[in-house]
Short mmCIF file of C-alpha atoms in Angstrom, two decimals:
data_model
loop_
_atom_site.label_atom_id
_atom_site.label_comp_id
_atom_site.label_asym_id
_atom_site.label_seq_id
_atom_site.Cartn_x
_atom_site.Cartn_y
_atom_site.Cartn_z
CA UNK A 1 -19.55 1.61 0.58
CA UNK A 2 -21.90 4.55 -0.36
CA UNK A 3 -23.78 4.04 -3.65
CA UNK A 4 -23.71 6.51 -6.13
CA UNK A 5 -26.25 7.39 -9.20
CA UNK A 6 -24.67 9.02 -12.24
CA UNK A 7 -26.69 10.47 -14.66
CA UNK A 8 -24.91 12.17 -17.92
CA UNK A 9 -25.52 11.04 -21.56
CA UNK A 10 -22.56 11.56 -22.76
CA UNK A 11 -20.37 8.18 -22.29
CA UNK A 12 -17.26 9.40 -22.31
CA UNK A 13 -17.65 11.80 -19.06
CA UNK A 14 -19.87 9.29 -17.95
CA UNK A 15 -17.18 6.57 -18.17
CA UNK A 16 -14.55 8.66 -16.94
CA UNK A 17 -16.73 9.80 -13.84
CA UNK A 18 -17.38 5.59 -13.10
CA UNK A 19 -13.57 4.86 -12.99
CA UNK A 20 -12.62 7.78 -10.70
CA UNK A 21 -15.39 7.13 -8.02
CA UNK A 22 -14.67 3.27 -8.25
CA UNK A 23 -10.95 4.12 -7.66
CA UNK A 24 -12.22 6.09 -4.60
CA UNK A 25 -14.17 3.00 -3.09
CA UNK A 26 -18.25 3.67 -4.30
CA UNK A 27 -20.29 1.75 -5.80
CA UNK A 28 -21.41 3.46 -8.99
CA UNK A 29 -25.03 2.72 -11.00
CA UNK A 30 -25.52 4.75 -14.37
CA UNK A 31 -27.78 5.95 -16.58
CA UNK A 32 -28.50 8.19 -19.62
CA UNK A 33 -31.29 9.99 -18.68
CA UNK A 34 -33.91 10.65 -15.98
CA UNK A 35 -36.15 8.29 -18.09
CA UNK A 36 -33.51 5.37 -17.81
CA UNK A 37 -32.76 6.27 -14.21
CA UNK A 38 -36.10 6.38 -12.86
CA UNK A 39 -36.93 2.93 -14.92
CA UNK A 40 -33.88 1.19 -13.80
CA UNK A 41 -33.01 2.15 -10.38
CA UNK A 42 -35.12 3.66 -7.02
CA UNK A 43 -33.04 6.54 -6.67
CA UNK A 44 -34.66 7.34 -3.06
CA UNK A 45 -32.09 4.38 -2.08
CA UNK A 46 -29.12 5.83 -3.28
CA UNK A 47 -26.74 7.86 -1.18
CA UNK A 48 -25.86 10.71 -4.27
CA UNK A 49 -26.64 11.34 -7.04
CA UNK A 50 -24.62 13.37 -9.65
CA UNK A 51 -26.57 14.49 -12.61
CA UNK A 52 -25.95 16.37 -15.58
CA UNK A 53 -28.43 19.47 -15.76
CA UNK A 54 -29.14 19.35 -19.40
CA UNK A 55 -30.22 15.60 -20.41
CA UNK A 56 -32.67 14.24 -23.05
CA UNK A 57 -36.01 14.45 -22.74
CA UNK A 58 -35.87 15.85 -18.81
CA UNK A 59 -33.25 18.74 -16.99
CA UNK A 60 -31.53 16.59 -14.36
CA UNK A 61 -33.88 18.79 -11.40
CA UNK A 62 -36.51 16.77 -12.01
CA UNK A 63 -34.59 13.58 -10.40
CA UNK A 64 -34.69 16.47 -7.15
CA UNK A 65 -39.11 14.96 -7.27
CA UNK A 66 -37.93 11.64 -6.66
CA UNK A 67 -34.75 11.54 -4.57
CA UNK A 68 -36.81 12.58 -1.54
CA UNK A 69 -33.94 13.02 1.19
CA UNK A 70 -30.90 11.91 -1.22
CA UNK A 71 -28.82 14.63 -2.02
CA UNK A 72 -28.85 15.22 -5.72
CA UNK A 73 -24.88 16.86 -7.23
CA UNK A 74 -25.90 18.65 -10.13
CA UNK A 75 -23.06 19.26 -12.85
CA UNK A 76 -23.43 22.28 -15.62
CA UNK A 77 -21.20 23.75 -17.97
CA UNK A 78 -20.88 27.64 -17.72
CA UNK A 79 -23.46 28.65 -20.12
CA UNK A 80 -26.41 27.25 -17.53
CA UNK A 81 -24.81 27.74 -14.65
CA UNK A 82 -28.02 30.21 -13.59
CA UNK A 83 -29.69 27.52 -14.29
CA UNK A 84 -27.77 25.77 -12.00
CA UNK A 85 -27.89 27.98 -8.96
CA UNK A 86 -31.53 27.93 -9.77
CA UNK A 87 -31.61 24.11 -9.42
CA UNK A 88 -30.06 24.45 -5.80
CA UNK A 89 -32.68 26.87 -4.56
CA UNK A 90 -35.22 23.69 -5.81
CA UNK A 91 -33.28 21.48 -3.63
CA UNK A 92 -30.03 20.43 -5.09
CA UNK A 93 -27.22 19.90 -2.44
CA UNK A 94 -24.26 21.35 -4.67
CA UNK A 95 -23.52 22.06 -8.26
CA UNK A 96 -20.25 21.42 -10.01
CA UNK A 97 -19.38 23.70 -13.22
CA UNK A 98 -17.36 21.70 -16.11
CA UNK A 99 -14.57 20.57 -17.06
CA UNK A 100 -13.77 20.14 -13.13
CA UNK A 101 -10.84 17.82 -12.26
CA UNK A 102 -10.84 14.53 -9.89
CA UNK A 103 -9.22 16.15 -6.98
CA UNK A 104 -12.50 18.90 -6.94
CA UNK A 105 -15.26 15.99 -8.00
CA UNK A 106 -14.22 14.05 -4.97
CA UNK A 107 -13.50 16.28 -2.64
CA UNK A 108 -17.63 18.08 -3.51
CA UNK A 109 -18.66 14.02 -3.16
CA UNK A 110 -17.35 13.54 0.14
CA UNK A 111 -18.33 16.62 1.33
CA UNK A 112 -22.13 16.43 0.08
CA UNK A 113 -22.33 12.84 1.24
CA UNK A 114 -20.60 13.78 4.58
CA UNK A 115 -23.63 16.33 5.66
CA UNK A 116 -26.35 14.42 4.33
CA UNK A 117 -25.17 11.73 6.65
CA UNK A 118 -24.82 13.98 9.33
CA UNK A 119 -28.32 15.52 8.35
CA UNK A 120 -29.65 11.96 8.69
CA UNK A 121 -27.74 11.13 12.06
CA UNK A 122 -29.18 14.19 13.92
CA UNK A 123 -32.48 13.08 16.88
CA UNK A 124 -35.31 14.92 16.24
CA UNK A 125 -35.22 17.33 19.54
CA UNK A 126 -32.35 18.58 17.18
CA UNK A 127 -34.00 19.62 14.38
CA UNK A 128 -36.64 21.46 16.20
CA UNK A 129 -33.99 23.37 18.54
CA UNK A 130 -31.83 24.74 14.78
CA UNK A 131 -34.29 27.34 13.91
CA UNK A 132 -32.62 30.19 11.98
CA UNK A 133 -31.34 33.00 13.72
CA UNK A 134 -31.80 37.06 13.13
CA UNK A 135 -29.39 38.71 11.21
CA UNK A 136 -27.67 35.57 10.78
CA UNK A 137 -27.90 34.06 6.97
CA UNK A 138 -27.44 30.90 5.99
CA UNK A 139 -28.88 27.58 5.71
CA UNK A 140 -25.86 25.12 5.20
CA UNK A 141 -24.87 22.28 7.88
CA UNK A 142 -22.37 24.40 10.20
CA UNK A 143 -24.58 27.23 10.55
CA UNK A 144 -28.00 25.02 11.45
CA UNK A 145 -25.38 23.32 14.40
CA UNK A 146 -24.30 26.62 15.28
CA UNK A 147 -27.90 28.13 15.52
CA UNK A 148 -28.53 24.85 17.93
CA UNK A 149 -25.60 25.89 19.89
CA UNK A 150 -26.87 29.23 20.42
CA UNK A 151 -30.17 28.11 21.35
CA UNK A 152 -29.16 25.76 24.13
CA UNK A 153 -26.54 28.36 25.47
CA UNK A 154 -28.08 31.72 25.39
CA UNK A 155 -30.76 31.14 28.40
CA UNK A 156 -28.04 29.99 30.41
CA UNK A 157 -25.13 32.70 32.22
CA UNK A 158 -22.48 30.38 30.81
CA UNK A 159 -19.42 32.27 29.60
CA UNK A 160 -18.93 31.78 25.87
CA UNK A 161 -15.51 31.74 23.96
CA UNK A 162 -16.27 32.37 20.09
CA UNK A 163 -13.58 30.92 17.36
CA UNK A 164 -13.55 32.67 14.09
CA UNK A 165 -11.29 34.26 10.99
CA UNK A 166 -11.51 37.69 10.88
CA UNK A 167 -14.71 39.08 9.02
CA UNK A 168 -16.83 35.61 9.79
CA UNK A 169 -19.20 38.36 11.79
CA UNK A 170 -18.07 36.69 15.54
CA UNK A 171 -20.12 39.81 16.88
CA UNK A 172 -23.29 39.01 15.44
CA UNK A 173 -23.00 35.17 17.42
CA UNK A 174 -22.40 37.21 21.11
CA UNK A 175 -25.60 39.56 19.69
CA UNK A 176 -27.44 36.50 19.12
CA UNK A 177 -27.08 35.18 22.56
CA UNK A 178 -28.08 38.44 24.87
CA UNK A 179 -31.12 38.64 22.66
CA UNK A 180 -31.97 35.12 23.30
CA UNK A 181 -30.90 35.24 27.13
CA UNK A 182 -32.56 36.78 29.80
CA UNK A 183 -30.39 39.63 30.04
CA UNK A 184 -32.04 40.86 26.85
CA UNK A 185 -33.43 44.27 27.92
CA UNK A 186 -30.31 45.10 29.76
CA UNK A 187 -26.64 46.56 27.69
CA UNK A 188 -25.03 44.55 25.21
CA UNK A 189 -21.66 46.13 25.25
CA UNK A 190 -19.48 45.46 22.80
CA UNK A 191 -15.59 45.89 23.19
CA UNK A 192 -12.56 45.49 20.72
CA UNK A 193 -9.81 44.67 22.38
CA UNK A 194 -7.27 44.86 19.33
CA UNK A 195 -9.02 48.49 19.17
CA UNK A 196 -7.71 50.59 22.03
CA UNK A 197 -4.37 51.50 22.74
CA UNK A 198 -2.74 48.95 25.61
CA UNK A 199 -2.20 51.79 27.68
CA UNK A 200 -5.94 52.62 28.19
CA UNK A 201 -7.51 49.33 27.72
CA UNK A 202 -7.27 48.77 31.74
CA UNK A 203 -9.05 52.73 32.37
CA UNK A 204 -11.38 52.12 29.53
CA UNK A 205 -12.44 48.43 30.66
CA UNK A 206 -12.48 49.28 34.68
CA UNK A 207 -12.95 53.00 34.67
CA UNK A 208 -10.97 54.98 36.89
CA UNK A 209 -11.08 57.56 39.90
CA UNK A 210 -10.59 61.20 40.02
CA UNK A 211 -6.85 62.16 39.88
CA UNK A 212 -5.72 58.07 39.44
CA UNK A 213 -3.48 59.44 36.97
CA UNK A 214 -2.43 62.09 34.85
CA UNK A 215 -5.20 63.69 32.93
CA UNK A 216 -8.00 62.13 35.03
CA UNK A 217 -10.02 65.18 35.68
CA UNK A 218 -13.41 63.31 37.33
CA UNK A 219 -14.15 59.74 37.44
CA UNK A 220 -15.23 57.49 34.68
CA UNK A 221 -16.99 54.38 34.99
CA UNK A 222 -15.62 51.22 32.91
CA UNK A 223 -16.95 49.56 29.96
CA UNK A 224 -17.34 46.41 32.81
CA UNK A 225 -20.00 48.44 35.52
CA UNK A 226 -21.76 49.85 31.90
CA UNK A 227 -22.82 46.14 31.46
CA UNK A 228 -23.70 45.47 34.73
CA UNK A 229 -27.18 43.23 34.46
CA UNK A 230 -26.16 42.68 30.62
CA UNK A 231 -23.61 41.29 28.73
CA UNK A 232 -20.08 42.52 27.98
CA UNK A 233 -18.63 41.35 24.88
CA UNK A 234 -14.98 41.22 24.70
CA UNK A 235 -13.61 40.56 20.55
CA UNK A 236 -10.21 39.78 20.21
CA UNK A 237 -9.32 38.96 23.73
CA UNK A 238 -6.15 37.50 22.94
CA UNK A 239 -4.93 41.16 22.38
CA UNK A 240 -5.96 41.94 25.56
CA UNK A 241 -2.44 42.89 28.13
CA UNK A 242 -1.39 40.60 31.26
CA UNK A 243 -2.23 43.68 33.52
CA UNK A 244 -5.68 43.84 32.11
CA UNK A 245 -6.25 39.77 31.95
CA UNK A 246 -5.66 39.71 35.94
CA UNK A 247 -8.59 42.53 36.69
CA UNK A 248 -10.45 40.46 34.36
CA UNK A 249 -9.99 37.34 36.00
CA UNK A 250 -11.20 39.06 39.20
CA UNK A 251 -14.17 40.26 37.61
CA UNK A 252 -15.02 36.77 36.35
CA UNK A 253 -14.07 34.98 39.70
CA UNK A 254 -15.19 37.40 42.14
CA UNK A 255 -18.50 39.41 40.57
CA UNK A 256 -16.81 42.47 41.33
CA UNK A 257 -14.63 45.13 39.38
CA UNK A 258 -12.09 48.20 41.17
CA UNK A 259 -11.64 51.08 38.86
CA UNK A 260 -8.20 52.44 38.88
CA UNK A 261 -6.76 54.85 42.09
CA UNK A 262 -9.95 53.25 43.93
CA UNK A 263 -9.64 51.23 46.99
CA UNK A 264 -13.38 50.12 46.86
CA UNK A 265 -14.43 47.62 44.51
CA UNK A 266 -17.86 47.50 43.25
CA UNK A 267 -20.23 44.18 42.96
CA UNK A 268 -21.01 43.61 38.91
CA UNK A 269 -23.31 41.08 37.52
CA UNK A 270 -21.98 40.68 33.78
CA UNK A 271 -22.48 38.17 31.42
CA UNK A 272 -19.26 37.29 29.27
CA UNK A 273 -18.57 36.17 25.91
CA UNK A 274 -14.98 36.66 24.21
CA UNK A 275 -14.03 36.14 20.90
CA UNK A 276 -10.42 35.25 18.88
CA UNK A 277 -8.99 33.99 15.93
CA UNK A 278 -5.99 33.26 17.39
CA UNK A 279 -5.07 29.90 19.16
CA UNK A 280 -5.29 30.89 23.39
CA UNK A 281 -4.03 27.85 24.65
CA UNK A 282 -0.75 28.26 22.26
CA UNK A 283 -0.67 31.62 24.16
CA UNK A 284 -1.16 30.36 27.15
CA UNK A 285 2.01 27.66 26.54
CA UNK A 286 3.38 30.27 25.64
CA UNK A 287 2.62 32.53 28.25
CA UNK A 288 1.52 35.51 26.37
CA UNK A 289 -1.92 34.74 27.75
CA UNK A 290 -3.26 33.80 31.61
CA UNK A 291 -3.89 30.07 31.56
CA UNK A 292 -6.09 30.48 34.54
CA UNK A 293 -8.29 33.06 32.53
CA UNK A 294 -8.18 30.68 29.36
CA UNK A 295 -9.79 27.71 31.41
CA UNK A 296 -12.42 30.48 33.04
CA UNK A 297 -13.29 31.65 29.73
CA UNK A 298 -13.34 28.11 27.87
CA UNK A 299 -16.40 27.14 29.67
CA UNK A 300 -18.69 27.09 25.87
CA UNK A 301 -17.01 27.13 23.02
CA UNK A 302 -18.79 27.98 19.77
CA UNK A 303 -16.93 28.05 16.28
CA UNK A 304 -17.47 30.12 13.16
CA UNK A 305 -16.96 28.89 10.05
CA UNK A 306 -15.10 30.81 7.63
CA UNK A 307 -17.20 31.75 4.08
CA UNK A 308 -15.45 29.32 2.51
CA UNK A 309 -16.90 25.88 4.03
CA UNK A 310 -20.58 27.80 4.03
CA UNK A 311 -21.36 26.11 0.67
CA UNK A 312 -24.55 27.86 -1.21
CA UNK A 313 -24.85 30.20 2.03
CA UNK A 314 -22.56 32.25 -0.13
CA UNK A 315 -24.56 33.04 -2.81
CA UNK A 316 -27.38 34.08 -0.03
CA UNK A 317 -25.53 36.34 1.39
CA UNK A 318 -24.20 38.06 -2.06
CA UNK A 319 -28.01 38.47 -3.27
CA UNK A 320 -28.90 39.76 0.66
CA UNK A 321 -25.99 42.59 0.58
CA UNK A 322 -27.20 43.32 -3.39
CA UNK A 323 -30.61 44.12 -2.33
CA UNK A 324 -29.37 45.34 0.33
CA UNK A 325 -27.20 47.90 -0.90
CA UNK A 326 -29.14 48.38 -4.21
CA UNK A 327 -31.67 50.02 -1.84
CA UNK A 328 -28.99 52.34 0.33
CA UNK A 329 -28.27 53.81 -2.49
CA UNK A 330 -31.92 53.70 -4.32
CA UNK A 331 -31.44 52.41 -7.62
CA UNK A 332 -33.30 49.02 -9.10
CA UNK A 333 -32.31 45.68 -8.15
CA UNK A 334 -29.76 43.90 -10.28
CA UNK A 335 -28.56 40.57 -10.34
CA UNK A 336 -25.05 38.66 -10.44
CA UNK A 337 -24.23 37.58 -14.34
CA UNK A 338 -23.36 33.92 -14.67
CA UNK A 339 -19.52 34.96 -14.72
CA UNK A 340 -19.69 37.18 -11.59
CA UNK A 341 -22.04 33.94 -9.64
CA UNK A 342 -18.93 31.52 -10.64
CA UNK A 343 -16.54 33.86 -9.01
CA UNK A 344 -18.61 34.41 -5.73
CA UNK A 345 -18.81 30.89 -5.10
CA UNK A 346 -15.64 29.66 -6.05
CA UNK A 347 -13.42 32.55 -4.27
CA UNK A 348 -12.40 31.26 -1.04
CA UNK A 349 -12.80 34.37 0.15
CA UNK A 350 -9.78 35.04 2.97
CA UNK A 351 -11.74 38.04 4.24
CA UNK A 352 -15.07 36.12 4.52
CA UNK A 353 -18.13 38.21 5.00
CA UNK A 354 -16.37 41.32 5.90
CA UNK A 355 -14.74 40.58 2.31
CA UNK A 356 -17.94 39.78 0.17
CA UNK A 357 -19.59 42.63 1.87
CA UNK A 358 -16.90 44.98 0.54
CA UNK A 359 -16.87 43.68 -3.14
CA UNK A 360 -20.74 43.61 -3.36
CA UNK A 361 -20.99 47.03 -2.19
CA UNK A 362 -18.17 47.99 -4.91
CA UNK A 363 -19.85 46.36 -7.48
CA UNK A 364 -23.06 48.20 -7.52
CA UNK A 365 -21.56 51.64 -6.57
CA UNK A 366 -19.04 50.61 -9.84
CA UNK A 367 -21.96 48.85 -11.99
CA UNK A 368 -23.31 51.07 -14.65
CA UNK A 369 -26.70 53.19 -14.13
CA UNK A 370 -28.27 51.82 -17.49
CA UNK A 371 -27.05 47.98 -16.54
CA UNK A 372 -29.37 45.52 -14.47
CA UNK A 373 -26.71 43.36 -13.99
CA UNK A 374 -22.94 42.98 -11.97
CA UNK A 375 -20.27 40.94 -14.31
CA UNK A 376 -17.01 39.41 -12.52
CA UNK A 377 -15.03 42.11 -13.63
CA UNK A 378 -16.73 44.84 -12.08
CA UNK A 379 -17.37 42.70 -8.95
CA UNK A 380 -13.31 42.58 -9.36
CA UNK A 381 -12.24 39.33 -7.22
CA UNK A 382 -8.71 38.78 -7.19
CA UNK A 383 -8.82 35.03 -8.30
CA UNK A 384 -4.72 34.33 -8.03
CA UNK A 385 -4.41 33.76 -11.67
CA UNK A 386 -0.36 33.29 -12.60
CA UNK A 387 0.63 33.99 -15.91
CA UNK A 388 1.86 30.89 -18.14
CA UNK A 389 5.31 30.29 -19.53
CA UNK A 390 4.25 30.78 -23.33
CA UNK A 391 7.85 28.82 -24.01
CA UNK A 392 6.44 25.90 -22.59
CA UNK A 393 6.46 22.38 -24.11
CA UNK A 394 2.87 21.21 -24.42
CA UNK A 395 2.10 18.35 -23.15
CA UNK A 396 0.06 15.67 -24.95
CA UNK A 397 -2.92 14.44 -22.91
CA UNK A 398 -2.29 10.74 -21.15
CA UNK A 399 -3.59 7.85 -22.65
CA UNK A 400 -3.67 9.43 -26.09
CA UNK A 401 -3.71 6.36 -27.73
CA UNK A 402 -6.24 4.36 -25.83
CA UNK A 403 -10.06 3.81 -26.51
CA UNK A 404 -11.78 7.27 -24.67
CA UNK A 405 -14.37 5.24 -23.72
CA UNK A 406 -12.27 3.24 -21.23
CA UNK A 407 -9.52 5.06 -20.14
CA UNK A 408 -9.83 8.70 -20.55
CA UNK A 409 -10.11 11.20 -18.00
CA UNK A 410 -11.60 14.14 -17.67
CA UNK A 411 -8.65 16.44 -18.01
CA UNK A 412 -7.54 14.35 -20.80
CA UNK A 413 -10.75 14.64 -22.49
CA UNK A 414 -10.08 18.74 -22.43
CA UNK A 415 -6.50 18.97 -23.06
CA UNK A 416 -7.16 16.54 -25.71
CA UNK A 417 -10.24 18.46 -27.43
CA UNK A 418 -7.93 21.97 -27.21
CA UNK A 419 -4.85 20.52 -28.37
CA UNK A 420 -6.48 19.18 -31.73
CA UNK A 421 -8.55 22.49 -32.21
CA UNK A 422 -7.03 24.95 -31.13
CA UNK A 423 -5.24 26.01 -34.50
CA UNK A 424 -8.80 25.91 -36.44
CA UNK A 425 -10.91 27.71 -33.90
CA UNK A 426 -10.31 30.73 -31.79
CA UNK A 427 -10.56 31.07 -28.64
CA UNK A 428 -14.51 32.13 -28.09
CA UNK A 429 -15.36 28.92 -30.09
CA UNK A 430 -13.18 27.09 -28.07
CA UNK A 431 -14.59 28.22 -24.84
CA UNK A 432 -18.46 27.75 -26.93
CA UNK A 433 -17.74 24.20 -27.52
CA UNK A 434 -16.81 22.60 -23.99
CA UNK A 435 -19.28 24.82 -22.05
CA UNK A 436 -16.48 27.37 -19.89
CA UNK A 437 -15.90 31.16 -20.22
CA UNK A 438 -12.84 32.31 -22.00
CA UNK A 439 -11.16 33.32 -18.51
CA UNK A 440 -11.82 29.48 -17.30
CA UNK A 441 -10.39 28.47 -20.32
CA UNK A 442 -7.19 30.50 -20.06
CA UNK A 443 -7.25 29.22 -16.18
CA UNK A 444 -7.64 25.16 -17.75
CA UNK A 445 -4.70 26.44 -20.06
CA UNK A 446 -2.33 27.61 -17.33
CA UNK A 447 -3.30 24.55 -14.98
CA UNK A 448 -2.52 21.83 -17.36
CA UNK A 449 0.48 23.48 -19.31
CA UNK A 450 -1.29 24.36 -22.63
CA UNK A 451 -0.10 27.37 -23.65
CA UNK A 452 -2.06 29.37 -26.70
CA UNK A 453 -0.15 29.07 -29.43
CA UNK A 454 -0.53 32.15 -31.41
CA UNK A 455 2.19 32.22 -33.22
CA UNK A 456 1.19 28.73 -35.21
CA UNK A 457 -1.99 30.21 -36.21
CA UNK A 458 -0.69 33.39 -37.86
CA UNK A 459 1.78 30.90 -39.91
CA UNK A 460 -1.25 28.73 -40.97
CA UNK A 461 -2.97 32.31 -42.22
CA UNK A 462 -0.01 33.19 -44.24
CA UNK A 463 0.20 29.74 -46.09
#
């Protein structure tokens, strides 16, 4: 049972944050304040803990001085949630922006607990083979094992089959592991097989002889002889035809490739490493790809994560590409506004890098000349927001008439707040109060049935 530290001085969300985790099977300690935590418990022999940021007397980061390895959760409302990416650049494992409901607190929980157990689990010959890699960014869990991957493969002529989502930057791994092999000073070449028509991937991959076909007016040597003493790098190889798999298979089997219309085949000394997001061996069941190639190809396989389980590693990246494009196109540096930071790291971001690149490098083309900073709107991330059904009842909040101390939850504690208010206070002091933009307060709305009532309030003005 993993033992967790909250510290929050507000009761109620203090309470409510006890019963959940204690539903979930951990064993919970509390306290008020970094004063009452460090006095009452040694919170280097905890396994999380979840602070607020803003406390009395000390911010929650200073419990990040005495947790040594523990990871510390830090939870802010919107208004400091700089602060709060600030806080994870000092060490904090994750950050959680209020109101947040169970399903997202425990899901963050396992997941923070999950890697620093993994962290913790890992021999020390492991640790000093994870070193970072360049051109690669990020610092989170499944990119350090990936980097060790990479390390222990590249010296080696092992062929290399690289899973990843479209956009997770699958190219940049194969890059990695010519530079690192000893194959470095010889051709990286670099092929997309989803890129060339099917009729000339076999001429373009094996070359061809003079008058092999129509239009071949002099030889041509193939993309395979061009890496000859390098490495050939074959991305989306699942798009890659039969005809084409079966001179590949030859190359890999034999050392040895025959351009097209020749009757002479020529010895090649090639590294490979593929890459796919698709599923091969379903392909191979289904016998849209070789299952003899599949099992020649399998012999390493390395996986990408997609942006979206990179935790903070996507907030790196979105401040690399800023700078970076803020000096392609030579103007000063600007920075993400708390709005547009909440949107890059809670996007899930289908397109992954490819995607983030794109929007960052829209933003500041888009961002005004006199402004030193990019809001969400101009950073324009579709977020899925669907429109509420203004007819709706409204639903009262659960436990209603119970003590708040004991059996209030979280959502119940903001439907309940918004329900009583929202006729006396519009909707920027509603948003003011419990710490959340307006456009995560319309979101809260729409998720738990509240509709805004606007009609109510007009009648209230004319009485």
């Amino acid at each position: 049972m993993s033992h967790i530290l909250i510290v929050e001085d507000e009761a109620i969300i203090r309470t409510a944050l006890r019963k959940l985790l204690e539903r979930h099977r951990y064993k919970i300690s509390e306290a008020g304040s970094v004063r009452e935590a460090l006095s009452k418990y040694r919170v280097n022999e905890v396994d999380l803990v979840i602070s607020d940021l803003r406390l009395p007397g000390a911010p929650g980061t200073d419990l990040l001085k005495h947790a040594g390895e523990v990871p510390v959760l830090i939870m802010t409302s919107y208004a400091s949630l700089r602060s709060a990416v600030d806080s994870m650049r000092m060490g904090a494992a994750d950050y959680i922006a209020k109101p947040f409901d169970h399903d997202e607190m425990i899901a963050t929980v396992r997941r923070v607990i999950g890697k620093a157990e993994q962290s913790r689990a890992q021999t020390s010959t492991d640790k000093g083979n994870t070193g970072t890699i360049a051109g690669m960014i990020g610092t989170s869990q499944v990119m350090r094992e990936l980097y060790g991957r990479i390390h222990k493969v590249a010296p080696t002529d092992a062929t290399v089959l690289v899973h990843g989502e479209t956009g997770t930057g699958k190219e940049l791994v194969a890059r990695a592991i010519h530079e690192e092999s000893r194959r470095a000073g010889k051709p990286l070449i670099s092929v997309n097989c989803a890129a060339i028509p099917e009729t000339l991937i076999e001429s373009e991959l094996f070359g061809y002889e003079k008058g092999a076909f129509t239009g071949a007016q002099s030889a041509r040597e193939g993309l395979v002889a061009a890496a000859d003493g390098g490495t050939l790098f074959l991305d989306e190889i699942g798009e890659l035809p039969l005809e084409a798999q079966a001179r590949l298979l030859r190359v890999i089997q034999e050392g040895e490739v025959r351009p097209i219309g020749s009757i002479e085949s020529r010895k090649v000394n090639v590294r490979l490493v593929t890459a796919t997001h698709r599923n091969l061996r379903q392909l191979a069941v289904e016998r849209k790809f070789r299952e003899d190639l599949y099992y020649r190809i399998n012999v390493v396989q390395m996986t990408l994560a997609p942006l979206r389980e990179r935790g903070r590693d996507v907030l790196a990246l979105a401040e690399h590409l800023l700078e970076k494009f803020c000096t392609k196109i030579e103007r000063p540096l600007l920075r993400l506004s708390p709005e547009a930071i909440q949107a890059v790291t809670t996007y899930t971001w289908p397109g992954n890098v490819r995607e983030l690149e794109n929007a960052i490098q829209r933003a500041v083309i888009l961002t005004d000349r006199n402004s030193r900073e990019i809001d969400h709107k101009t950073l324009d991330i579709e977020l899925d927001l669907v429109p509420i059904d203004e007819t709706a009842d409204v639903p009262r909040p659960r436990n209603s008439h119970t003590d708040p101390r004991e059996d209030l939850s979280l959502e119940d504690y903001f439907a309940r707040f918004v329900i009583e208010h929202q006729d006396t206070m519009s909707e920027t002091d509603l948003a003011k109060k419990l710490g959340v933009s307006r456009k995560c307060l319309w979101e809260r709305r729409q998720k738990l049935g509240i509709p805004r009532k606007k009609a109510r309030r007009s009648a209230v003005a004319e009485v």
